[in-house]
Structure formats: C-alpha cells, structure tokens
Coordinates of N, CA and C in Angstrom, one line a residue:
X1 N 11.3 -21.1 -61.1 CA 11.1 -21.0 -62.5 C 12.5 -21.0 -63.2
X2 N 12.5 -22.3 -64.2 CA 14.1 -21.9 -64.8 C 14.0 -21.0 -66.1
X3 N 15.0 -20.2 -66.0 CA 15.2 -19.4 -67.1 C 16.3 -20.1 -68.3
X4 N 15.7 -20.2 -69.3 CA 16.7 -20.7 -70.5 C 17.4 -19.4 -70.9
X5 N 18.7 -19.8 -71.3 CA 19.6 -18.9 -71.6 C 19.2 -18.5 -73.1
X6 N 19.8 -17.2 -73.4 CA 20.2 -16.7 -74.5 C 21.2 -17.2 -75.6
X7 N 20.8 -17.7 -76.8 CA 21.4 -17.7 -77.4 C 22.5 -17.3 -78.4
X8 N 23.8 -17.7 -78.4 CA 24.8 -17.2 -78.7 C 24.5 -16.4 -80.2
X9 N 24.9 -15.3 -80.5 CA 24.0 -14.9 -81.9 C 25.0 -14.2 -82.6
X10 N 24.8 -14.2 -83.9 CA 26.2 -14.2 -84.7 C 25.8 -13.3 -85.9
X11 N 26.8 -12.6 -86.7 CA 26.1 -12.1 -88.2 C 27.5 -11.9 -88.7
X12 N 27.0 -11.9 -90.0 CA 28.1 -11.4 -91.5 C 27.2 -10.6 -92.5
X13 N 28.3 -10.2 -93.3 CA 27.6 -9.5 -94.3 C 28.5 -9.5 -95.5
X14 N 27.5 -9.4 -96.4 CA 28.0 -9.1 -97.9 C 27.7 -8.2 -99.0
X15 N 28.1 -7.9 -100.3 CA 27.7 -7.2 -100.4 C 26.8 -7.5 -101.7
X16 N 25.9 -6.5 -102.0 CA 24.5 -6.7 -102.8 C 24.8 -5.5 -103.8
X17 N 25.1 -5.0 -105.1 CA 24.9 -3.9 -105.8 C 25.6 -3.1 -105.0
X18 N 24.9 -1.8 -104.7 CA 25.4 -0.8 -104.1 C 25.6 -0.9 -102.2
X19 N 24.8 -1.9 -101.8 CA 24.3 -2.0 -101.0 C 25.0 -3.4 -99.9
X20 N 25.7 -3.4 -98.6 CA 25.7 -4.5 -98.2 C 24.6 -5.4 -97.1
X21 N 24.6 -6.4 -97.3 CA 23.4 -7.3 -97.1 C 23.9 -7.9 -95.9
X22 N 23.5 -7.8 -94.6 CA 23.8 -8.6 -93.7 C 22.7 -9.5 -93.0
X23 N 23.4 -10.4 -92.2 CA 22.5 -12.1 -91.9 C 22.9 -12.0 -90.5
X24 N 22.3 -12.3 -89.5 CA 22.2 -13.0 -88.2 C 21.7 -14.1 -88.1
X25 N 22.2 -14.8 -87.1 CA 22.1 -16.6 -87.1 C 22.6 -16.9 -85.5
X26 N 21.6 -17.8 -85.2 CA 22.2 -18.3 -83.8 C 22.5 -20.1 -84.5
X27 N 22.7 -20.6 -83.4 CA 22.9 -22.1 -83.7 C 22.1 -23.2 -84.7
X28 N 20.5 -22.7 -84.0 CA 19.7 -23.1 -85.0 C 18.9 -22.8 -86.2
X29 N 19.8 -21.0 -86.4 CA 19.1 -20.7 -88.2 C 19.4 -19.3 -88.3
X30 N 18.6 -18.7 -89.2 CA 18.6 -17.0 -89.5 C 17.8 -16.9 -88.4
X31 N 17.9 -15.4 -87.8 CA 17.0 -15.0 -87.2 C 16.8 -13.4 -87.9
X32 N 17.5 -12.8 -88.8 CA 17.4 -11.4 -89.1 C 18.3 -11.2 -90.1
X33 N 17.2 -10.5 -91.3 CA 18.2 -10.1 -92.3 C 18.3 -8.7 -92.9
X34 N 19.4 -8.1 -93.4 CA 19.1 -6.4 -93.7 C 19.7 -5.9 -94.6
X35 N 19.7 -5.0 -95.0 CA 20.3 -4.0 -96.2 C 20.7 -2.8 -95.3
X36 N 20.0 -2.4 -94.2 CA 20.9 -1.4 -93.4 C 22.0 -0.9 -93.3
X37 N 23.1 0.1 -93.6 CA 24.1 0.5 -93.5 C 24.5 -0.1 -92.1
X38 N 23.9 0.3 -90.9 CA 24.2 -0.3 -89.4 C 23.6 -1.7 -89.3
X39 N 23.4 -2.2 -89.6 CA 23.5 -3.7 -89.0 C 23.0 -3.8 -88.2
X40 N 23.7 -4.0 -87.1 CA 24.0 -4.7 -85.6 C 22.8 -3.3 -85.0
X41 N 22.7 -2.2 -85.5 CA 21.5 -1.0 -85.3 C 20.2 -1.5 -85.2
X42 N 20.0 -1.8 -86.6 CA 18.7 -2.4 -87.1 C 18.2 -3.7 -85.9
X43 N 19.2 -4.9 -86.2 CA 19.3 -5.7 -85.4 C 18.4 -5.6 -83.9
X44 N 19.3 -4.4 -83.6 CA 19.3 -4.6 -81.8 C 17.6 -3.5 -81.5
X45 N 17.6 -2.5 -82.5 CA 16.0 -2.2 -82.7 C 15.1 -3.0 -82.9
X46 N 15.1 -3.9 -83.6 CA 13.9 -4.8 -83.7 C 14.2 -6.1 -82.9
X47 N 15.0 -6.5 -82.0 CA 15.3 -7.6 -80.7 C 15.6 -6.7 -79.4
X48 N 15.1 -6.1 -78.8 CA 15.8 -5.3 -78.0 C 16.5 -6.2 -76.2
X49 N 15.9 -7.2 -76.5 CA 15.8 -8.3 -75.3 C 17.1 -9.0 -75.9
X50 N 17.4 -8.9 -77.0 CA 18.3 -10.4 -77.2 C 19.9 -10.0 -76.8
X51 N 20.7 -10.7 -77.1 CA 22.5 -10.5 -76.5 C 22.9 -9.4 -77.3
X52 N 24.2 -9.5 -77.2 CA 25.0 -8.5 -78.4 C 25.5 -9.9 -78.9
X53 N 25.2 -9.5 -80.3 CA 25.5 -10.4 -81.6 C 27.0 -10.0 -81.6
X54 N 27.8 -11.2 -82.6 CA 29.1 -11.4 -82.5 C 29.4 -11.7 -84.1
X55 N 30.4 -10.9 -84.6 CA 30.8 -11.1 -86.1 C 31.4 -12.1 -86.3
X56 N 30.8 -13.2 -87.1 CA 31.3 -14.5 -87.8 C 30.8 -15.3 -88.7
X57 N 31.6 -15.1 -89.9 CA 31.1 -15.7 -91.0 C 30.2 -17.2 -90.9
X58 N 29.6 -17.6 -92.1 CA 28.6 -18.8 -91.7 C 28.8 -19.3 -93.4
X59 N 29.9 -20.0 -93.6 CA 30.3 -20.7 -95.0 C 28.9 -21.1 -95.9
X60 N 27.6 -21.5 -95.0 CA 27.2 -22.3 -95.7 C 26.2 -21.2 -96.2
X61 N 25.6 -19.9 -95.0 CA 25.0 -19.0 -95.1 C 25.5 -17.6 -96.7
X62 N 26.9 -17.9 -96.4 CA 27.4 -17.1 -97.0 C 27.5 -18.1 -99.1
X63 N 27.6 -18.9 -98.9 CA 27.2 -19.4 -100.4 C 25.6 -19.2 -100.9
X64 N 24.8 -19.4 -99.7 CA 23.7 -19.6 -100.3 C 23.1 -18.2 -100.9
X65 N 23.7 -17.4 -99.7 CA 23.7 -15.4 -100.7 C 23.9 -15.6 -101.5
X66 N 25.6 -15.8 -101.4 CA 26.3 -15.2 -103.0 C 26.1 -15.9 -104.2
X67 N 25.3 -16.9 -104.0 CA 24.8 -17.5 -105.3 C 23.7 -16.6 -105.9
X68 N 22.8 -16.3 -104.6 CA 21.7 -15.6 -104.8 C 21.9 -14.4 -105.6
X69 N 22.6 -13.6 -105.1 CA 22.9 -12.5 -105.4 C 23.8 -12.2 -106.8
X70 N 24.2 -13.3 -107.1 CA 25.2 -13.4 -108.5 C 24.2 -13.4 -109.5
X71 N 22.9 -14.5 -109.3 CA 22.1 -15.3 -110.4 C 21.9 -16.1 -110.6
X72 N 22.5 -17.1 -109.7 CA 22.9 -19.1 -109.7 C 21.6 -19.1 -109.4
X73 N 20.9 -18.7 -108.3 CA 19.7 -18.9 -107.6 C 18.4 -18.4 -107.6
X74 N 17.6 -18.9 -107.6 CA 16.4 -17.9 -106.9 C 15.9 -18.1 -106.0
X75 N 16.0 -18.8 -105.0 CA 15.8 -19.3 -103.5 C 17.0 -19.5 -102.4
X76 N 17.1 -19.0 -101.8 CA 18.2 -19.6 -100.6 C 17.5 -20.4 -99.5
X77 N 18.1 -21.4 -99.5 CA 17.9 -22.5 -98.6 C 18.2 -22.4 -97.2
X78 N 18.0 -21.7 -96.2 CA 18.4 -22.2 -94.8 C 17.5 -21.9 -94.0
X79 N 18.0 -22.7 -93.0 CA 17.1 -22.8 -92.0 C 16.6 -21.3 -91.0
X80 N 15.4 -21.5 -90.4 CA 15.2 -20.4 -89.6 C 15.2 -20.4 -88.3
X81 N 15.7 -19.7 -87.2 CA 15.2 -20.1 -85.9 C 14.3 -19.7 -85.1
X82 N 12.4 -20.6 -85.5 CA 11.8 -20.0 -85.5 C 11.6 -20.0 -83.8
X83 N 11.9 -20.3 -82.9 CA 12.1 -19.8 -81.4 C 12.2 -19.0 -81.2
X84 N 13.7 -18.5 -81.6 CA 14.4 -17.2 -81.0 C 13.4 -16.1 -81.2
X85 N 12.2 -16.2 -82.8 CA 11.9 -14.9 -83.3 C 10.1 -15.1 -82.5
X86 N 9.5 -15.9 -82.0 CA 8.6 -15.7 -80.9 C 7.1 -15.0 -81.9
X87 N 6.8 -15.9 -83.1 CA 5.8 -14.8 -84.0 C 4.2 -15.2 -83.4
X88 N 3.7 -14.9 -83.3 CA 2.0 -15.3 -82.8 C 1.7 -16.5 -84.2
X89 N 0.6 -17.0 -83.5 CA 0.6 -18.6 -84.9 C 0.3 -17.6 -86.0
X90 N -0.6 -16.4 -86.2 CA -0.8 -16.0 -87.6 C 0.2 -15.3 -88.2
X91 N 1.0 -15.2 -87.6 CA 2.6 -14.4 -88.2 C 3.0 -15.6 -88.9
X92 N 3.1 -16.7 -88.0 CA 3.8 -17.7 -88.5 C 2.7 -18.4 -89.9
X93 N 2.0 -18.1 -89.8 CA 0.9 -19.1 -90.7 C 1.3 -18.1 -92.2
X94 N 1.4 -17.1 -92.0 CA 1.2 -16.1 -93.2 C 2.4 -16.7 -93.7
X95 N 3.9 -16.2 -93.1 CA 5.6 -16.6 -93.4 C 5.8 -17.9 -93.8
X96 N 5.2 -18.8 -93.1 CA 5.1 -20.1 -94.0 C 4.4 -20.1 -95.1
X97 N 3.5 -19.8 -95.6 CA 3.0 -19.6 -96.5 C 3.8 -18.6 -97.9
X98 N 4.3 -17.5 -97.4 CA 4.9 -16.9 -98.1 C 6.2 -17.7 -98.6
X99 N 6.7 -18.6 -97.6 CA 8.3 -19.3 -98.6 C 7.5 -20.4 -99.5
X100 N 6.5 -20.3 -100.1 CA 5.8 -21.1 -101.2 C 5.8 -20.3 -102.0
X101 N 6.1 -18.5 -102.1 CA 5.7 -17.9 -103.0 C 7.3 -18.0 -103.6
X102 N 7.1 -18.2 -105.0 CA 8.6 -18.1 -105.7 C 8.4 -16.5 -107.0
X103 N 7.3 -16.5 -107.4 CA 7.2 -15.1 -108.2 C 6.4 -13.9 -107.4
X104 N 6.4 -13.3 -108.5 CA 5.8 -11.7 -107.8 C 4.1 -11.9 -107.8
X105 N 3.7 -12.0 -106.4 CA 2.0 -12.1 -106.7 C 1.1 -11.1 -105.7
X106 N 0.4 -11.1 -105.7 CA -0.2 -9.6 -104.5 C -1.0 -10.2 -103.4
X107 N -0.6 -9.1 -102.3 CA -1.0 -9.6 -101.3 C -2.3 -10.3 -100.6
X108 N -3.5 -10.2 -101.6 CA -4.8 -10.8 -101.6 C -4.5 -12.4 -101.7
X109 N -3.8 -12.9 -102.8 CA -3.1 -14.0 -103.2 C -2.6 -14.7 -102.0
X110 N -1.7 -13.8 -101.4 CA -1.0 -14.3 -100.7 C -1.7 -15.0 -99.5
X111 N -3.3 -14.0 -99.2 CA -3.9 -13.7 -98.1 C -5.0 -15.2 -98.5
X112 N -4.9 -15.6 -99.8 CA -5.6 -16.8 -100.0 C -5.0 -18.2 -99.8
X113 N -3.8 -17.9 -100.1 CA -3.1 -19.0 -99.7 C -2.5 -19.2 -98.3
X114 N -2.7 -18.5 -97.3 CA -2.7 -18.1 -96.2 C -3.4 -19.3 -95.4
X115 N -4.7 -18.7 -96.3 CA -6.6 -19.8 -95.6 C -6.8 -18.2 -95.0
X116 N -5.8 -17.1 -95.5 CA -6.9 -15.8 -94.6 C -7.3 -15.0 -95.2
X117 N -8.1 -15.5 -96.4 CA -8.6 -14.6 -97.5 C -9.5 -13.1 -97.4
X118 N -9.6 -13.6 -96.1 CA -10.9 -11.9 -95.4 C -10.0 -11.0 -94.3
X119 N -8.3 -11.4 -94.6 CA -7.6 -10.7 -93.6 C -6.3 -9.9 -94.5
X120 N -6.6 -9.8 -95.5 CA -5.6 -8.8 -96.4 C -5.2 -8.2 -95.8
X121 N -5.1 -7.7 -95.0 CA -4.1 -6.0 -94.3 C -3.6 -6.8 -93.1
X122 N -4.2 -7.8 -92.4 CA -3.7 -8.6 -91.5 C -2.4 -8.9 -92.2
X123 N -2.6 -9.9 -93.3 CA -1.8 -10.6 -93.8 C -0.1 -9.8 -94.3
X124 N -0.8 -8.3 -94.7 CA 0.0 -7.3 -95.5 C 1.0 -7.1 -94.1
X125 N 0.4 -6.9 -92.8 CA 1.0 -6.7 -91.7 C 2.3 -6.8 -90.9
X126 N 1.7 -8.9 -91.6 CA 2.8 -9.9 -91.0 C 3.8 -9.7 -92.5
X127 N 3.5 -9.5 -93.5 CA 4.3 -9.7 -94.2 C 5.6 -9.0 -93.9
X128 N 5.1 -7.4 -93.8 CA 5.6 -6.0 -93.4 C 6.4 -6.5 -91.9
X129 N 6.5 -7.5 -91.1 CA 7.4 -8.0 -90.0 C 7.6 -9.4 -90.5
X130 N 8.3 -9.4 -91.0 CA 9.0 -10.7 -91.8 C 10.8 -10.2 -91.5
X131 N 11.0 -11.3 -90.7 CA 12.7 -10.7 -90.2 C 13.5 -11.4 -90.8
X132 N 13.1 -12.2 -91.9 CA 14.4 -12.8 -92.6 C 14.0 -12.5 -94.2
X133 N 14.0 -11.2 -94.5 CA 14.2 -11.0 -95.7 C 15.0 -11.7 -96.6
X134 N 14.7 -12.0 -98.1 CA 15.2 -12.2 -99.2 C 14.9 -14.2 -98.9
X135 N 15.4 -14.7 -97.6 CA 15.0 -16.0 -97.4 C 13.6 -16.2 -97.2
X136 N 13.0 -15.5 -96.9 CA 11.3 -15.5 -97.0 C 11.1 -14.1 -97.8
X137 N 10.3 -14.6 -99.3 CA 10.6 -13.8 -99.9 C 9.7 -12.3 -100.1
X138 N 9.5 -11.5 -99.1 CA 8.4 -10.6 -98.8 C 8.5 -10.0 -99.8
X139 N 9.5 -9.8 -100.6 CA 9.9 -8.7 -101.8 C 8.8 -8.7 -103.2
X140 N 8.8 -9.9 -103.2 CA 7.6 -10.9 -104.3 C 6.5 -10.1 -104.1
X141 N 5.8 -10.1 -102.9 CA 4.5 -9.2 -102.9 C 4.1 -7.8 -103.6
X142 N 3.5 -7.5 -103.9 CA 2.6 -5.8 -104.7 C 1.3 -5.9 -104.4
X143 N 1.1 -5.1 -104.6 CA -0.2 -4.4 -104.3 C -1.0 -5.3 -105.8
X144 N -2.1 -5.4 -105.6 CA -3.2 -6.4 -106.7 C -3.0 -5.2 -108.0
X145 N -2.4 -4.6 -107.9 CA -2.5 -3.2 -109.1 C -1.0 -3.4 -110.2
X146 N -0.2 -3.8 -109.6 CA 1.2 -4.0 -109.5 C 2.2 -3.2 -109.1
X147 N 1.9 -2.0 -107.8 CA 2.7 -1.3 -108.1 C 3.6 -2.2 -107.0
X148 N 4.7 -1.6 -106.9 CA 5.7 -2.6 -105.9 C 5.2 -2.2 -104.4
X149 N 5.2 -1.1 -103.4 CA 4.4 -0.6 -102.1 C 5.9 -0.9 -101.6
X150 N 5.6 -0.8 -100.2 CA 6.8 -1.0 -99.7 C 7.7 -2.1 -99.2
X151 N 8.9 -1.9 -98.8 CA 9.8 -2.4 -98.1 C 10.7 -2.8 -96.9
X152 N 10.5 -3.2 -96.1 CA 11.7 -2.7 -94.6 C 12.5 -1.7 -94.8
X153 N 13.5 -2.5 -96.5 CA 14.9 -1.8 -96.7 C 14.7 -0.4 -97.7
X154 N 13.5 -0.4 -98.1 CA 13.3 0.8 -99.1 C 13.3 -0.5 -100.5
X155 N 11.9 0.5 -101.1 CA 11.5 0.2 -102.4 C 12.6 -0.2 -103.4
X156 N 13.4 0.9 -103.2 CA 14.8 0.6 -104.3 C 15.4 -1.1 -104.2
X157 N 15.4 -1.4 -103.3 CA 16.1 -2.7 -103.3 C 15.3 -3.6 -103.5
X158 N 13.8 -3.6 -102.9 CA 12.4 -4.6 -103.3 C 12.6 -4.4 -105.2
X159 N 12.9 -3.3 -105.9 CA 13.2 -3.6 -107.3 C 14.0 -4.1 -107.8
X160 N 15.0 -3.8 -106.8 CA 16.8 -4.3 -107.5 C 16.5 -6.5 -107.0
X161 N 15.9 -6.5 -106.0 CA 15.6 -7.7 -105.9 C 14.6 -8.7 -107.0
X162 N 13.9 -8.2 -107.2 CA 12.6 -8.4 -108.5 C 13.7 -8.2 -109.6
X163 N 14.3 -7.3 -110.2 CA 15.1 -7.3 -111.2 C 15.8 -8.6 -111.4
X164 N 16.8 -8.5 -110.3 CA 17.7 -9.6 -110.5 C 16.9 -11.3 -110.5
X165 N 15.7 -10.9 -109.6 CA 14.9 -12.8 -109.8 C 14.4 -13.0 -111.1
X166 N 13.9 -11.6 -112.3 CA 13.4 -11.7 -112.8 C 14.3 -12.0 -114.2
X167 N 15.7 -11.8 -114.3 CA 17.0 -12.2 -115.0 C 17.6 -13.5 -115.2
X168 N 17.3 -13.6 -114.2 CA 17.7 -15.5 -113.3 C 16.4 -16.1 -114.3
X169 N 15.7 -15.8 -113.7 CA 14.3 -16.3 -114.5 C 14.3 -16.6 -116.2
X170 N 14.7 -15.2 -117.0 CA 14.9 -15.0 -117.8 C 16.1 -15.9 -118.6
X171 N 16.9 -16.1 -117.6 CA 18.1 -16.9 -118.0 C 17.7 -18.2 -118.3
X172 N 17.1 -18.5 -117.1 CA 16.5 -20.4 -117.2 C 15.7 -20.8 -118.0
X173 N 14.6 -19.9 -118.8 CA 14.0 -19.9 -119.6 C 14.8 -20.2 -120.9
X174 N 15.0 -19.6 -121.4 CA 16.7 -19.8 -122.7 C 17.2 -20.9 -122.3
X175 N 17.5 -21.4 -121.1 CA 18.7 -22.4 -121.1 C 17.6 -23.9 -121.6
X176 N 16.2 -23.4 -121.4 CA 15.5 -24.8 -121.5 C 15.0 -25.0 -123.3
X177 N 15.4 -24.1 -124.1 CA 14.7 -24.3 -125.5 C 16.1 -25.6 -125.6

C-alpha cells in the first residue's frame, strides 16, 4: 500500500479590527481560516493528523484579505484544497453551495439551496464545520428570525464581519446613482 505524503502547509496572518486573522494554505489552496489569538493552536486542534505548518506569507492570499478587510471587496477569491480537508459529499454539497451565498440569508434558505430542504440542522452542522471562514462565507447565515447565532470565532466578529459587508454594500450602492 503506497502512502501519499503530507503536504507541505503554510500560514500568515493579518490583522482584522481588533482582531488578527490568520490563513493556512498548502500548495493547492486554503485549508483553514481563524481569528484565534493561537493560530497554529486552533489549527493543529481541528487537523490533528496533518504536519506542523510553517510561517509564510502568500502575496496573492494576502491581497485578496486586505482588500476584504479594508472594503474594496466583498468576496475573496481563492482557491481551496478540497483534499487535504477530507469533508463527506454532504459537507461538501452544503459549502459549495454556501460560496453562492453573497448576503445575509438563514439557514432554511441555505438548506434549500443545498437540494436539502428537510435537513436544516444537518445543513446548520456542516455550516458550523466550515474551515475556511470569511472565503466561504458561513458568517452570512442567521437563524430564519434574524438573530445572528453563532460563530467558530465568537459572534462579535460574525457582526464585525456583516457590518463591514454591509458598508461595502452600502458604498456600491451610492457609487451606482
């Protein structure tokens, strides 16, 4: 039996508000994103199989944040390495689905556009293990009521994130009269 190796795995970080925002990335994409004070903590808790990750910036990773995070954007573009992260097909069915969502919509919604409209808490589940925050935008989701519910990183930032998309938003609207 051949064993494929591990791949080489890397992260940076930046910072967000009060808060710094860090990214892991192997060769072929994001594999893990956080707001955690520890990082490489977080990281190695939710991969406990994978290498020790190695500090190094990612130029292209690193624009597509700091655009985000300024207001240029409301989407970041990169790729994911959906290998490394190993999700069962309905993990993956849900997360593809969710990088369709660009505004705030609730998880029923989400669970419709899924095709898993009789699996709401399923769906809520996979959302709630969604390892590349902000690039798949789990933050978007609420509860059908509106309140916001939770977050990996804590509710505070699921707001600070909605705030700032909803600014950006706010901006492009103006810029088009």
């Amino acid at each position: 039996m051949k064993m494929q190796a591990q791949p080489q795995i890397y992260y940076a970080s930046l910072p967000f508000q009060d808060w710094s925002f860090s990214y892991f990335y192997t060769d072929k994409g994001l594999i893990f994103t956080t707001f955690q004070a520890d990082a490489v903590d977080a990281f190695r808790k939710r991969f406990t199989k994978a290498g020790i990750p190695s500090p190094q910036k990612n130029i292209a990773a690193d624009r597509q944040f700091s655009a985000y995070f300024a207001g240029r954007q409301t989407q970041v573009d990169l790729s994911i390495d959906w290998d490394f992260l190993s999700l069962s097909d309905f993990s993956r069915q849900v997360l593809t689905a969710l990088q369709t969502v660009t505004h705030r919509t609730s998880y029923s919604d989400l669970a419709d556009r899924a095709g898993q409209a009789k699996a709401v808490r399923a769906v809520a589940s996979a959302v709630g293990k969604n390892p590349v925050e902000v690039v798949i935008g789990c933050h978007r989701i609420v509860h059908q009521s509106g309140e916001l519910g939770q977050y990996r990183d804590g509710v505070i930032i699921k707001r600070a994130l909605l705030e700032l998309e909803e600014r950006v938003g706010q901006t492009a609207s103006r810029k088009n009269y």
